[in-house]
Amino acid sequence: MIKVPRFVPLPPWIGGDLQTLRNYMRPPGDILAPWPGEVMRFAMKDGTGDELVGTLHRPEEDQGRPLVLLLHGLTGSEESSYLRVTARELLAAGHPVLRLNWRGAGPSTGKTRSFYHAGRSDDLTAVIGSMSGALARNGLAAIGYSMGANVLLKYLGERGGLSHLRAAIAVSPPINLHAAQQRIADRRNRRYHHYLLQRMRQERPSPDDIKSILDFDNRVVAPANGFRDALDYYAQCSSGPRLGAIRTPTLVIHAADDPWIPSRIFREIAWGQFKSVQLLMPWSGGHVGFHALGLKRPWHDEVALRFLAANR
């Protein structure tokens, strides 16, 4: 266990919704200007001709610290505000950083035959396997957010002791995809649901009469990826059942007041049974929010830096 500061929300961002919305209401500016980026492309060897695109940043001085992969969430990209803020904090601490876009996201939107989904861990395996010795000479670590965190945890569970990552952090992961889908479909979340669905439909072709994320997963995601339906997709791709197989030091961070993912799915797990996975669940923080009083960076970034330092 690492020592972490107690989470106290930063006024006026009190409550799960405001913690979540601050990322959209107060986006950061050009915070990565001191560290020019290099475009990297990773070819997928599945016959589609698709590639994943990312931006690599190097710290001003090589301090021998692991390269950290940053994995965005649903309808996000390398430009997502939470991802850019984490990149800044890691670079300032001496870590090289790769902001990776999932298949069909960010710069490759509309340019791929296939698209990302919450269980596409094979793409992460392909990217990690393509890392050059020079790039990964000090080791690899990864931080995933929301859907990207589920993909990361699924990868770790599938690889077990063969994972090439030195450490991993999963922020606000939907470890039970069906429960997360049901929660976002709640009436109190109708604006979130509408926003996400509109973004999902902009990313890939879909029928005009789709009215819900469940319908989208049933009619678009499932048939395109060999699943019987949405429920089969959720069952096969949820990372929760795979946590016990993880052998990489892994930290899961989730807020009890996350409006998108119910905290009960985390409370139902006996985390003490895992040797390599630990949970931090403060009482507040929202969904990929964690804007804290008294810290110069988001609380989850402070925790991630401490966790990476303890697992070099």
CSV table of C-alpha atoms in Angstrom, one decimal:
chain,number,residue,atom,x,y,z
A,1,MET,CA,0.0,0.0,0.0
A,2,ILE,CA,1.1,3.5,-0.7
A,3,LYS,CA,0.5,6.5,1.5
A,4,VAL,CA,-2.1,8.8,-0.2
A,5,PRO,CA,-3.6,12.2,0.7
A,6,ARG,CA,-7.2,12.2,1.9
A,7,PHE,CA,-9.5,13.4,-0.9
A,8,VAL,CA,-11.3,16.6,-0.1
A,9,PRO,CA,-13.3,18.1,-3.1
A,10,LEU,CA,-12.2,21.5,-4.4
A,11,PRO,CA,-15.0,24.1,-4.0
A,12,PRO,CA,-17.2,24.8,-5.8
A,13,TRP,CA,-16.9,21.4,-7.4
A,14,ILE,CA,-18.8,19.6,-4.7
A,15,GLY,CA,-20.6,16.3,-5.5
A,16,GLY,CA,-20.2,13.6,-8.2
A,17,ASP,CA,-21.8,15.6,-11.0
A,18,LEU,CA,-19.8,18.8,-10.6
A,19,GLN,CA,-16.6,16.8,-10.1
A,20,THR,CA,-17.3,15.0,-13.4
A,21,LEU,CA,-18.3,18.1,-15.3
A,22,ARG,CA,-15.4,20.2,-14.4
A,23,ASN,CA,-13.3,18.4,-17.0
A,24,TYR,CA,-15.6,19.8,-19.7
A,25,MET,CA,-16.4,23.2,-18.1
A,26,ARG,CA,-12.7,24.1,-17.4
A,27,PRO,CA,-10.6,22.5,-20.1
A,28,PRO,CA,-6.9,23.1,-19.9
A,29,GLY,CA,-5.1,25.2,-22.5
A,30,ASP,CA,-2.0,24.2,-24.5
A,31,ILE,CA,-0.3,22.7,-21.5
A,32,LEU,CA,1.9,20.3,-23.4
A,33,ALA,CA,3.8,22.9,-25.4
A,34,PRO,CA,7.0,22.5,-23.4
A,35,TRP,CA,7.2,18.9,-24.6
A,36,PRO,CA,6.8,18.6,-28.4
A,37,GLY,CA,5.0,15.5,-29.6
A,38,GLU,CA,6.0,12.9,-32.1
A,39,VAL,CA,3.3,11.0,-34.0
A,40,MET,CA,3.5,7.2,-33.7
A,41,ARG,CA,1.6,4.7,-35.7
A,42,PHE,CA,1.0,1.1,-34.8
A,43,ALA,CA,-0.3,-1.3,-37.6
A,44,MET,CA,-2.9,-3.8,-36.6
A,45,LYS,CA,-2.1,-7.2,-38.0
A,46,ASP,CA,-5.7,-8.5,-38.3
A,47,GLY,CA,-6.1,-8.0,-42.0
A,48,THR,CA,-8.1,-4.7,-41.7
A,49,GLY,CA,-5.2,-2.4,-42.6
A,50,ASP,CA,-6.1,-0.3,-39.6
A,51,GLU,CA,-3.6,1.4,-37.3
A,52,LEU,CA,-3.6,3.0,-33.9
A,53,VAL,CA,-2.2,6.5,-33.8
A,54,GLY,CA,-0.6,8.1,-30.7
A,55,THR,CA,1.5,11.1,-29.7
A,56,LEU,CA,4.8,10.5,-27.9
A,57,HIS,CA,6.3,13.1,-25.6
A,58,ARG,CA,9.7,13.0,-23.9
A,59,PRO,CA,10.8,14.8,-20.8
A,60,GLU,CA,13.4,17.5,-21.0
A,61,GLU,CA,16.0,15.1,-19.5
A,62,ASP,CA,16.1,11.3,-19.6
A,63,GLN,CA,15.7,10.3,-16.0
A,64,GLY,CA,15.5,6.6,-16.7
A,65,ARG,CA,11.8,6.4,-15.8
A,66,PRO,CA,9.3,4.1,-17.5
A,67,LEU,CA,7.3,5.1,-20.5
A,68,VAL,CA,3.6,5.6,-19.5
A,69,LEU,CA,0.8,4.7,-22.0
A,70,LEU,CA,-2.3,6.8,-21.5
A,71,LEU,CA,-5.6,5.2,-22.6
A,72,HIS,CA,-8.7,7.4,-23.1
A,73,GLY,CA,-12.3,6.5,-22.4
A,74,LEU,CA,-15.5,6.2,-24.5
A,75,THR,CA,-15.8,8.9,-27.2
A,76,GLY,CA,-12.5,10.4,-26.0
A,77,SER,CA,-9.1,10.7,-27.7
A,78,GLU,CA,-5.6,11.8,-27.0
A,79,GLU,CA,-7.0,15.4,-26.7
A,80,SER,CA,-9.3,14.6,-23.8
A,81,SER,CA,-8.6,17.1,-21.0
A,82,TYR,CA,-8.0,14.5,-18.2
A,83,LEU,CA,-5.5,12.7,-20.4
A,84,ARG,CA,-3.6,15.9,-21.3
A,85,VAL,CA,-3.4,16.9,-17.7
A,86,THR,CA,-2.0,13.6,-16.6
A,87,ALA,CA,0.5,13.8,-19.4
A,88,ARG,CA,1.7,17.1,-18.1
A,89,GLU,CA,2.2,15.8,-14.6
A,90,LEU,CA,4.0,12.7,-15.8
A,91,LEU,CA,6.4,14.7,-18.1
A,92,ALA,CA,7.1,17.1,-15.3
A,93,ALA,CA,8.1,14.2,-13.1
A,94,GLY,CA,10.4,12.8,-15.8
A,95,HIS,CA,8.3,10.1,-17.5
A,96,PRO,CA,8.1,9.8,-21.3
A,97,VAL,CA,4.4,9.6,-22.2
A,98,LEU,CA,2.4,8.1,-25.1
A,99,ARG,CA,-1.1,9.4,-25.6
A,100,LEU,CA,-2.7,6.6,-27.5
A,101,ASN,CA,-5.9,6.8,-29.5
A,102,TRP,CA,-8.1,3.7,-29.7
A,103,ARG,CA,-8.9,2.3,-33.2
A,104,GLY,CA,-11.1,4.8,-35.0
A,105,ALA,CA,-10.7,7.6,-32.4
A,106,GLY,CA,-8.9,10.9,-32.6
A,107,PRO,CA,-6.8,11.3,-35.7
A,108,SER,CA,-8.1,8.0,-37.1
A,109,THR,CA,-11.8,8.8,-36.9
A,110,GLY,CA,-13.4,7.7,-40.1
A,111,LYS,CA,-10.2,6.2,-41.4
A,112,THR,CA,-10.5,2.6,-40.0
A,113,ARG,CA,-12.5,-0.5,-41.1
A,114,SER,CA,-13.0,-1.6,-37.5
A,115,PHE,CA,-13.6,0.4,-34.3
A,116,TYR,CA,-12.7,0.3,-30.7
A,117,HIS,CA,-14.9,-1.2,-28.0
A,118,ALA,CA,-14.7,-1.8,-24.2
A,119,GLY,CA,-13.1,-5.2,-24.7
A,120,ARG,CA,-10.6,-4.7,-27.5
A,121,SER,CA,-7.6,-5.7,-25.5
A,122,ASP,CA,-5.9,-7.3,-28.5
A,123,ASP,CA,-5.2,-3.8,-29.8
A,124,LEU,CA,-3.4,-2.9,-26.6
A,125,THR,CA,-1.4,-6.2,-26.8
A,126,ALA,CA,-0.4,-5.3,-30.4
A,127,VAL,CA,0.7,-1.8,-29.4
A,128,ILE,CA,2.8,-3.0,-26.5
A,129,GLY,CA,4.3,-5.7,-28.6
A,130,SER,CA,5.3,-3.2,-31.2
A,131,MET,CA,7.3,-1.0,-28.8
A,132,SER,CA,10.9,-0.7,-29.8
A,133,GLY,CA,13.7,-1.6,-27.4
A,134,ALA,CA,14.9,2.0,-27.3
A,135,LEU,CA,11.5,3.4,-26.5
A,136,ALA,CA,10.7,0.9,-23.7
A,137,ARG,CA,14.2,0.4,-22.4
A,138,ASN,CA,13.2,1.7,-19.0
A,139,GLY,CA,10.1,-0.3,-18.8
A,140,LEU,CA,6.4,0.3,-19.5
A,141,ALA,CA,3.5,1.4,-17.4
A,142,ALA,CA,-0.1,2.3,-18.3
A,143,ILE,CA,-2.9,4.5,-17.0
A,144,GLY,CA,-6.4,3.9,-18.3
A,145,TYR,CA,-9.6,6.0,-17.8
A,146,SER,CA,-13.2,4.8,-17.8
A,147,MET,CA,-13.7,2.5,-20.8
A,148,GLY,CA,-9.9,2.6,-21.5
A,149,ALA,CA,-9.4,1.4,-17.9
A,150,ASN,CA,-11.6,-1.6,-18.5
A,151,VAL,CA,-9.6,-2.5,-21.6
A,152,LEU,CA,-6.4,-2.2,-19.5
A,153,LEU,CA,-7.7,-4.4,-16.7
A,154,LYS,CA,-8.9,-7.0,-19.2
A,155,TYR,CA,-5.5,-7.0,-20.9
A,156,LEU,CA,-3.8,-7.5,-17.6
A,157,GLY,CA,-6.1,-10.4,-16.6
A,158,GLU,CA,-5.6,-12.1,-19.9
A,159,ARG,CA,-1.8,-11.8,-19.9
A,160,GLY,CA,-1.3,-12.7,-16.3
A,161,GLY,CA,2.4,-13.1,-15.6
A,162,LEU,CA,3.2,-12.4,-19.2
A,163,SER,CA,2.2,-8.8,-19.1
A,164,HIS,CA,4.9,-6.4,-20.2
A,165,LEU,CA,3.7,-3.6,-17.9
A,166,ARG,CA,5.6,-2.7,-14.8
A,167,ALA,CA,2.6,-1.1,-13.2
A,168,ALA,CA,-0.9,-0.1,-14.1
A,169,ILE,CA,-3.6,2.4,-12.8
A,170,ALA,CA,-7.3,2.1,-13.7
A,171,VAL,CA,-9.3,5.3,-13.1
A,172,SER,CA,-13.1,5.0,-12.9
A,173,PRO,CA,-13.2,1.6,-14.7
A,174,PRO,CA,-16.6,0.1,-15.7
A,175,ILE,CA,-15.6,-3.3,-14.5
A,176,ASN,CA,-19.2,-4.5,-14.9
A,177,LEU,CA,-20.3,-3.2,-18.3
A,178,HIS,CA,-24.0,-4.2,-18.0
A,179,ALA,CA,-24.2,-2.4,-14.6
A,180,ALA,CA,-22.6,0.7,-16.1
A,181,GLN,CA,-25.0,0.7,-19.1
A,182,GLN,CA,-28.0,0.4,-16.7
A,183,ARG,CA,-26.7,3.3,-14.6
A,184,ILE,CA,-26.0,5.6,-17.5
A,185,ALA,CA,-29.5,4.8,-18.8
A,186,ASP,CA,-31.1,6.0,-15.5
A,187,ARG,CA,-33.5,9.0,-15.8
A,188,ARG,CA,-31.2,11.1,-13.7
A,189,ASN,CA,-28.4,10.6,-16.2
A,190,ARG,CA,-30.4,11.3,-19.3
A,191,ARG,CA,-28.2,14.3,-20.3
A,192,TYR,CA,-25.1,12.2,-19.9
A,193,HIS,CA,-26.7,9.4,-21.9
A,194,HIS,CA,-27.7,11.7,-24.7
A,195,TYR,CA,-24.3,13.3,-24.9
A,196,LEU,CA,-22.5,10.0,-25.1
A,197,LEU,CA,-24.8,8.5,-27.6
A,198,GLN,CA,-24.5,11.4,-29.9
A,199,ARG,CA,-20.7,11.2,-29.7
A,200,MET,CA,-20.8,7.5,-30.3
A,201,ARG,CA,-22.9,7.9,-33.4
A,202,GLN,CA,-20.5,10.6,-34.7
A,203,GLU,CA,-17.6,8.2,-34.5
A,204,ARG,CA,-19.0,5.4,-36.6
A,205,PRO,CA,-21.8,4.6,-39.0
A,206,SER,CA,-25.1,3.6,-37.3
A,207,PRO,CA,-28.8,3.4,-38.0
A,208,ASP,CA,-30.7,6.7,-37.7
A,209,ASP,CA,-33.3,5.2,-35.4
A,210,ILE,CA,-31.0,4.2,-32.6
A,211,LYS,CA,-32.3,5.8,-29.4
A,212,SER,CA,-30.1,4.3,-26.6
A,213,ILE,CA,-26.6,3.1,-25.8
A,214,LEU,CA,-28.0,-0.4,-25.3
A,215,ASP,CA,-29.6,-0.3,-28.7
A,216,PHE,CA,-26.3,1.0,-30.2
A,217,ASP,CA,-24.4,-1.9,-28.6
A,218,ASN,CA,-27.0,-4.4,-29.7
A,219,ARG,CA,-27.2,-3.2,-33.3
A,220,VAL,CA,-23.7,-1.8,-34.0
A,221,VAL,CA,-21.0,-3.0,-31.6
A,222,ALA,CA,-22.1,-6.6,-31.0
A,223,PRO,CA,-22.7,-7.7,-34.7
A,224,ALA,CA,-19.5,-6.0,-35.9
A,225,ASN,CA,-17.4,-7.9,-33.3
A,226,GLY,CA,-18.9,-11.3,-33.2
A,227,PHE,CA,-21.0,-11.0,-30.1
A,228,ARG,CA,-24.6,-12.4,-30.0
A,229,ASP,CA,-26.0,-9.1,-28.6
A,230,ALA,CA,-25.2,-6.3,-26.2
A,231,LEU,CA,-25.5,-8.6,-23.1
A,232,ASP,CA,-23.1,-11.1,-24.6
A,233,TYR,CA,-20.7,-8.2,-25.4
A,234,TYR,CA,-20.9,-6.9,-21.8
A,235,ALA,CA,-20.4,-10.4,-20.3
A,236,GLN,CA,-17.4,-11.2,-22.4
A,237,CYS,CA,-15.7,-7.9,-22.1
A,238,SER,CA,-16.2,-6.8,-18.4
A,239,SER,CA,-12.9,-6.8,-16.6
A,240,GLY,CA,-14.3,-7.6,-13.1
A,241,PRO,CA,-14.2,-11.4,-13.5
A,242,ARG,CA,-10.5,-11.2,-14.6
A,243,LEU,CA,-9.1,-9.2,-11.7
A,244,GLY,CA,-7.9,-12.3,-9.9
A,245,ALA,CA,-5.6,-13.3,-12.8
A,246,ILE,CA,-3.7,-10.0,-12.8
A,247,ARG,CA,0.0,-10.3,-11.8
A,248,THR,CA,1.1,-6.8,-12.5
A,249,PRO,CA,1.0,-4.3,-9.6
A,250,THR,CA,-2.3,-2.6,-10.3
A,251,LEU,CA,-4.2,0.3,-8.6
A,252,VAL,CA,-8.0,0.8,-9.2
A,253,ILE,CA,-9.3,4.2,-8.4
A,254,HIS,CA,-13.1,4.8,-8.2
A,255,ALA,CA,-15.2,7.4,-6.5
A,256,ALA,CA,-18.2,6.3,-4.4
A,257,ASP,CA,-20.3,9.1,-5.9
A,258,ASP,CA,-19.4,8.4,-9.6
A,259,PRO,CA,-22.6,9.2,-11.4
A,260,TRP,CA,-21.9,6.8,-14.3
A,261,ILE,CA,-20.6,3.7,-12.6
A,262,PRO,CA,-22.4,2.3,-9.5
A,263,SER,CA,-20.1,1.9,-6.5
A,264,ARG,CA,-21.9,-1.3,-5.4
A,265,ILE,CA,-20.1,-3.3,-8.1
A,266,PHE,CA,-16.8,-2.5,-6.4
A,267,ARG,CA,-18.2,-3.2,-2.9
A,268,GLU,CA,-19.3,-6.6,-4.0
A,269,ILE,CA,-15.7,-7.7,-4.6
A,270,ALA,CA,-13.5,-9.0,-1.9
A,271,TRP,CA,-10.4,-7.0,-2.8
A,272,GLY,CA,-8.3,-8.5,-0.1
A,273,GLN,CA,-8.1,-11.8,-2.1
A,274,PHE,CA,-6.0,-10.2,-4.8
A,275,LYS,CA,-2.2,-10.2,-4.5
A,276,SER,CA,-1.6,-7.7,-7.2
A,277,VAL,CA,-4.7,-5.4,-7.3
A,278,GLN,CA,-5.8,-2.9,-4.8
A,279,LEU,CA,-8.7,-0.5,-4.7
A,280,LEU,CA,-8.9,3.1,-3.6
A,281,MET,CA,-12.5,4.4,-3.3
A,282,PRO,CA,-12.8,7.9,-1.8
A,283,TRP,CA,-16.3,9.1,-0.9
A,284,SER,CA,-16.3,11.6,-3.7
A,285,GLY,CA,-14.5,12.4,-7.0
A,286,GLY,CA,-17.1,11.9,-9.7
A,287,HIS,CA,-16.2,10.1,-12.9
A,288,VAL,CA,-12.6,10.8,-13.8
A,289,GLY,CA,-12.8,13.9,-11.8
A,290,PHE,CA,-11.0,13.9,-8.4
A,291,HIS,CA,-10.5,17.7,-8.3
A,292,ALA,CA,-9.1,18.1,-4.8
A,293,LEU,CA,-8.6,20.9,-2.3
A,294,GLY,CA,-4.9,21.5,-1.5
A,295,LEU,CA,-3.4,19.8,-4.4
A,296,LYS,CA,-1.8,21.3,-7.5
A,297,ARG,CA,-3.0,18.4,-9.7
A,298,PRO,CA,-6.0,16.1,-9.7
A,299,TRP,CA,-6.0,13.7,-6.8
A,300,HIS,CA,-5.8,10.6,-9.1
A,301,ASP,CA,-2.7,12.0,-10.7
A,302,GLU,CA,-1.1,12.6,-7.3
A,303,VAL,CA,-1.9,9.0,-6.4
A,304,ALA,CA,-0.7,7.6,-9.8
A,305,LEU,CA,2.7,9.4,-9.4
A,306,ARG,CA,3.2,7.9,-6.0
A,307,PHE,CA,2.1,4.4,-7.2
A,308,LEU,CA,4.5,4.6,-10.2
A,309,ALA,CA,7.4,5.7,-7.9
A,310,ALA,CA,6.7,2.7,-5.6
A,311,ASN,CA,6.8,0.3,-8.6
A,312,ARG,CA,9.7,1.3,-10.7
